[in-house]
Tab-separated table of C-alpha atoms in Angstrom:
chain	number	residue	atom	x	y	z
K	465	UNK	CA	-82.988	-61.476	-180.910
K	466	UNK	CA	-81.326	-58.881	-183.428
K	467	UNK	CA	-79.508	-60.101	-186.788
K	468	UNK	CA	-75.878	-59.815	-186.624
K	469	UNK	CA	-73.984	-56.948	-188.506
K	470	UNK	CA	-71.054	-56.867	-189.985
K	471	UNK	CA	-69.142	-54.181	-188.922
K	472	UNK	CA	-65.278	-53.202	-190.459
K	473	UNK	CA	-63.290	-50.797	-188.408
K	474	UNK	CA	-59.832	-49.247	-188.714
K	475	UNK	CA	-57.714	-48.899	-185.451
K	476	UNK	CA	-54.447	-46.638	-184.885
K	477	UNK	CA	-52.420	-45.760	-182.485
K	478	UNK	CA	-49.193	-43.279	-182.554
K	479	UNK	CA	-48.375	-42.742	-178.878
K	480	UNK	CA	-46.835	-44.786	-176.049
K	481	UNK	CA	-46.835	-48.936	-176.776
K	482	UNK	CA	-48.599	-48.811	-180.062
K	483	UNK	CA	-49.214	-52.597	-180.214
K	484	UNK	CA	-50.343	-52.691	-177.412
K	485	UNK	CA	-52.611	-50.252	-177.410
K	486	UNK	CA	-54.189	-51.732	-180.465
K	487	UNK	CA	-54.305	-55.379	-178.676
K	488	UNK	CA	-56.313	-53.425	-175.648
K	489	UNK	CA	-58.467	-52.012	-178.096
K	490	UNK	CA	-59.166	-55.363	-179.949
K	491	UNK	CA	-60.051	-57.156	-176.599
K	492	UNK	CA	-62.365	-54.045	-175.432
K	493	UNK	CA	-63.982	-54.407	-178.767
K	494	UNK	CA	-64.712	-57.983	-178.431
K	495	UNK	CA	-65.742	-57.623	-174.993
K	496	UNK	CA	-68.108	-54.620	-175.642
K	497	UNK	CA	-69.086	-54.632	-179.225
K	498	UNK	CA	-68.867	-58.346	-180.584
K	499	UNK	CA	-67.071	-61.286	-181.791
K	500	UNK	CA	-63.853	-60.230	-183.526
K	501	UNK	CA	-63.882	-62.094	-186.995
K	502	UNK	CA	-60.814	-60.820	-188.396
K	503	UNK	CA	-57.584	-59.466	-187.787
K	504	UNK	CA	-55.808	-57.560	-190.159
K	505	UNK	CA	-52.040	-57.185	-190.308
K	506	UNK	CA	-50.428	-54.594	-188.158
K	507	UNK	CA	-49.287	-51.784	-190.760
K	508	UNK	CA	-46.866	-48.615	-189.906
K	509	UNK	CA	-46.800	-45.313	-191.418
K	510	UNK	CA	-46.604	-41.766	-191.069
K	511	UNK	CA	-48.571	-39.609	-189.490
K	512	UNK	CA	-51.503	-38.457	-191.833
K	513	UNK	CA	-52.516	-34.510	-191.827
K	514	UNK	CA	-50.016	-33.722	-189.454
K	515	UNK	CA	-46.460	-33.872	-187.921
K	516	UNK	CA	-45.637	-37.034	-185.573
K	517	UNK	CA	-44.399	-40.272	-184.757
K	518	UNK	CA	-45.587	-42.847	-187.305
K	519	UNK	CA	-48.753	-44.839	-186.846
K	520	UNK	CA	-49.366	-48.463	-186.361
K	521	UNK	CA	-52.648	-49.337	-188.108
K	522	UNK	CA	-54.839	-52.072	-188.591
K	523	UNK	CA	-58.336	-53.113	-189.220
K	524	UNK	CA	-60.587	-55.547	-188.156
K	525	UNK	CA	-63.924	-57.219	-189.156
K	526	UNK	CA	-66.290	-57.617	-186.185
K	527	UNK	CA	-70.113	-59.057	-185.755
K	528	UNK	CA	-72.194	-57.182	-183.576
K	529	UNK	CA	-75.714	-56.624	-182.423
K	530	UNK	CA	-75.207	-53.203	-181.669
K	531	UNK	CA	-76.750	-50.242	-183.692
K	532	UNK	CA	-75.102	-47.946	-185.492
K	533	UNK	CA	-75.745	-45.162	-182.719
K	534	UNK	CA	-74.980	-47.534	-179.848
K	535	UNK	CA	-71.969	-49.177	-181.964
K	536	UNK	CA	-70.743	-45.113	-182.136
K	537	UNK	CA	-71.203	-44.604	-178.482
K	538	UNK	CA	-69.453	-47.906	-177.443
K	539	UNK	CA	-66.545	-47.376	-179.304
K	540	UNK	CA	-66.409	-43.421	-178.032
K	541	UNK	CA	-66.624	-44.726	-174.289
K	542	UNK	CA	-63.553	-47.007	-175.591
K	543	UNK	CA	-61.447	-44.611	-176.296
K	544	UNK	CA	-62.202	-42.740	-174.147
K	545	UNK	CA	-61.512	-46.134	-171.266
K	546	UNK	CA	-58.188	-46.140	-173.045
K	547	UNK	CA	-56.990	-42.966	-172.198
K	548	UNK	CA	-57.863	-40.812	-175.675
K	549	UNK	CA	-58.418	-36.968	-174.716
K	550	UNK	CA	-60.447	-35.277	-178.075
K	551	UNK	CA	-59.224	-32.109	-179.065
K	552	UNK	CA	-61.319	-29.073	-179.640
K	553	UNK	CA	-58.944	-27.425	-181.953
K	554	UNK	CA	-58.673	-28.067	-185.532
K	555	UNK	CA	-57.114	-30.860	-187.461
K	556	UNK	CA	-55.388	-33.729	-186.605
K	557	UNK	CA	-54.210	-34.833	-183.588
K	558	UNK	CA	-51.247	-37.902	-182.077
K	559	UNK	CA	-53.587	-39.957	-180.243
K	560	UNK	CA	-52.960	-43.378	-178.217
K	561	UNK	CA	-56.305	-44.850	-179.884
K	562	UNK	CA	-58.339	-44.033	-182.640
K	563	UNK	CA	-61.147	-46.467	-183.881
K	564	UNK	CA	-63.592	-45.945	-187.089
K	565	UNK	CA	-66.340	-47.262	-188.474
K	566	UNK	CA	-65.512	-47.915	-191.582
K	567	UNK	CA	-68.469	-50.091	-193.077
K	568	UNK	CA	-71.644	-51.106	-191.412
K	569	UNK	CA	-73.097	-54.250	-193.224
K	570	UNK	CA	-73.600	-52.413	-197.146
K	571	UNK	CA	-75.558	-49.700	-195.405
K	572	UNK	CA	-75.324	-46.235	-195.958
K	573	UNK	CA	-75.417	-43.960	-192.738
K	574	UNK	CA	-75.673	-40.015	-192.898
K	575	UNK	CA	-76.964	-38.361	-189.700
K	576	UNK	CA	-74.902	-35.537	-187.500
K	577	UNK	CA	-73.284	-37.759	-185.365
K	578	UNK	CA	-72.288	-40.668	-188.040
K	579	UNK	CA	-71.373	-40.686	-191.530
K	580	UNK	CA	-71.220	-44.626	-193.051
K	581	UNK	CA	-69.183	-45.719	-195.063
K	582	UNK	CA	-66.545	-43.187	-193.750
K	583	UNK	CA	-66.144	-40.282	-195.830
K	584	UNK	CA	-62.022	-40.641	-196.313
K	585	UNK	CA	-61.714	-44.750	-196.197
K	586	UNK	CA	-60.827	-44.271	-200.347
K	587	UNK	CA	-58.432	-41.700	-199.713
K	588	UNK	CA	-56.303	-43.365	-197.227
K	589	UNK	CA	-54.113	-45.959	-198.016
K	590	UNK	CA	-53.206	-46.235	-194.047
K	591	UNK	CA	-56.704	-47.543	-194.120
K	592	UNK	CA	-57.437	-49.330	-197.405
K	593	UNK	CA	-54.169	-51.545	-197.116
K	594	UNK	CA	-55.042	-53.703	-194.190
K	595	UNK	CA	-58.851	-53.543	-195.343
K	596	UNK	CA	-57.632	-55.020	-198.676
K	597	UNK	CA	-55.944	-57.896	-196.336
K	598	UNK	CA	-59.017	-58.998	-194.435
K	599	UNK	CA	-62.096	-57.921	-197.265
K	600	UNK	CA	-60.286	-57.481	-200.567
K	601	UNK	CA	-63.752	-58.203	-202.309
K	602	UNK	CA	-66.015	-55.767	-200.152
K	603	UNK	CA	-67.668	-53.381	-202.013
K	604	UNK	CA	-68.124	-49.658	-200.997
K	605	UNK	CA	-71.677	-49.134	-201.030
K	606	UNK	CA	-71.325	-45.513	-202.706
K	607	UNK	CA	-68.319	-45.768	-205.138
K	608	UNK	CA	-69.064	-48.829	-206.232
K	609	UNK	CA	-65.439	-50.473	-205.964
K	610	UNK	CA	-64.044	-53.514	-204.136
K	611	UNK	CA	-61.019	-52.737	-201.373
K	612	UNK	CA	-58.281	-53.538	-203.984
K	613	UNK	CA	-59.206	-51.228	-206.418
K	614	UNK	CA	-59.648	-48.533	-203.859
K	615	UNK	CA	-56.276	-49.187	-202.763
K	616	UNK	CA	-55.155	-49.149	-206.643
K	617	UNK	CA	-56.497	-45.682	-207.356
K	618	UNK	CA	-55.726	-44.141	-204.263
K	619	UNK	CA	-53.751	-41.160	-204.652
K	620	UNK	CA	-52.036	-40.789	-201.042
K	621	UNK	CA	-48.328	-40.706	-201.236
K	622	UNK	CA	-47.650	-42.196	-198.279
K	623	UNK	CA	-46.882	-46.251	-198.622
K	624	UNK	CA	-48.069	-47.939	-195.225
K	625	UNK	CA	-45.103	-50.809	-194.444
K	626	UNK	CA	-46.545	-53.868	-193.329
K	627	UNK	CA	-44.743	-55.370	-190.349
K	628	UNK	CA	-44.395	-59.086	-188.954
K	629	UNK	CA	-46.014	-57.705	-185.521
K	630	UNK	CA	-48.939	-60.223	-184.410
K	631	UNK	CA	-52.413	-59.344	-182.809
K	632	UNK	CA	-55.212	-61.428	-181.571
K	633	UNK	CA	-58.636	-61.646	-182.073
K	634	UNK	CA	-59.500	-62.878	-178.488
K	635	UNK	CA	-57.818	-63.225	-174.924
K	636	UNK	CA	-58.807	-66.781	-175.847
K	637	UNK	CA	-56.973	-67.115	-179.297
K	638	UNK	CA	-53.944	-65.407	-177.334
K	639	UNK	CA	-53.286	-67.821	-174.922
K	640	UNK	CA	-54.436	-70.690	-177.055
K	641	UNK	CA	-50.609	-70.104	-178.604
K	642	UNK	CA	-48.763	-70.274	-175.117
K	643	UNK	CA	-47.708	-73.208	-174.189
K	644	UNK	CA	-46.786	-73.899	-170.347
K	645	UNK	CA	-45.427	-76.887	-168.842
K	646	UNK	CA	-45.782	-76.943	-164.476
K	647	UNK	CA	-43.639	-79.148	-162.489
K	648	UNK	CA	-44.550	-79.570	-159.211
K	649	UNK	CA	-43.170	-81.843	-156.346
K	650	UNK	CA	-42.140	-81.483	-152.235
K	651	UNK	CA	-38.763	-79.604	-151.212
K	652	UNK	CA	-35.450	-81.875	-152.923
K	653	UNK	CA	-37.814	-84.008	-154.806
K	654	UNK	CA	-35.479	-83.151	-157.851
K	655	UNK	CA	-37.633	-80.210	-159.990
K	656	UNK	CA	-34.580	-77.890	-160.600
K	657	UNK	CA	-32.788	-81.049	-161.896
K	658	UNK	CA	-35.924	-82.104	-163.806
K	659	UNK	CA	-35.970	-78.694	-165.299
């Protein structure tokens, strides 16, 4: 059997139910890809490159047999599941899911369909503020720096605000929390008055 991987992604969405588009996401991921390790907290801010409603952002760490390539592909089919629609024109785009690979273990990935770690993680705060939450001591492979001092030298102006909005790593962790109480009995047995 393959070695696990530890693989950290950042997930957005800035159209329709944001959250819960991100909890779909999250549960597709950990159906798909691999055990969801870690939730991040859920993060808005403002569209990044581009005019639109604000983004709700998170990331997650997740361990996963897949391959880089196959990890790509998975996520793709994802979004894709989800109801995402890539553009062929230029720039950015409001989307209902985006997911990135931000790190792959410590390795560093440069083919034409995958570029690891991602190219603009240091330049985003949208990404390096939940990241910070979840792997403050993580180490980009390439620049050398932890999360939190990414996050301290990053020069993008806009300030992600973090939110008290919950996600879960599992269907199982989600209904772990809900608590239900049945009360069963014939007709006039007395369950309305019970209740």
């Amino acid at each position: 059997m393959s070695k696990s991987n530890s693989v950290y992604l950042s997930l957005g969405s800035n159209l329709g139910d944001k959250l819960s588009m991100l909890q779909e996401a999250i549960f597709s991921i950990e159906k798909k890809i691999g055990k969801v390790v870690a939730v991040s907290p859920v993060y808005k801010s403002a569209a990044w490159g581009f005019e639109g409603d604000d983004f709700f952002n998170i990331c997650i760490i997740v361990s996963t047999h897949l391959t880089p390539p196959l990890l790509l592909s998975t996520m793709l089919d994802i979004e894709s599941s989800m109801g995402r629609r890539r553009q062929e024109t230029a720039g950015y785009q409001p989307r209902i899911i985006d997911i990135d690979i931000l790190y792959y273990n410590r390795k560093i990935i440069n083919t034409n369909q995958l570029t690891v770690p991602h190219p603009r993680l240091h330049e985003r705060r949208f990404v390096l503020r939940p990241l910070a939450d979840i792997a403050p001591q993580f180490y980009h492979p390439i620049l050398k720096k932890d999360s939190r001092n990414l996050l301290q030298e990053c020069k993008d102006e806009i300030i992600p605000e973090k939110t008290n909005l919950v996600l879960y790593k599992s269907r199982a962790t989600l209904f772990s929390q809900l608590r239900f109480l049945a009360i069963e009995g014939n007709i006039g047995a007395g369950k309305t008055t019970l209740a």
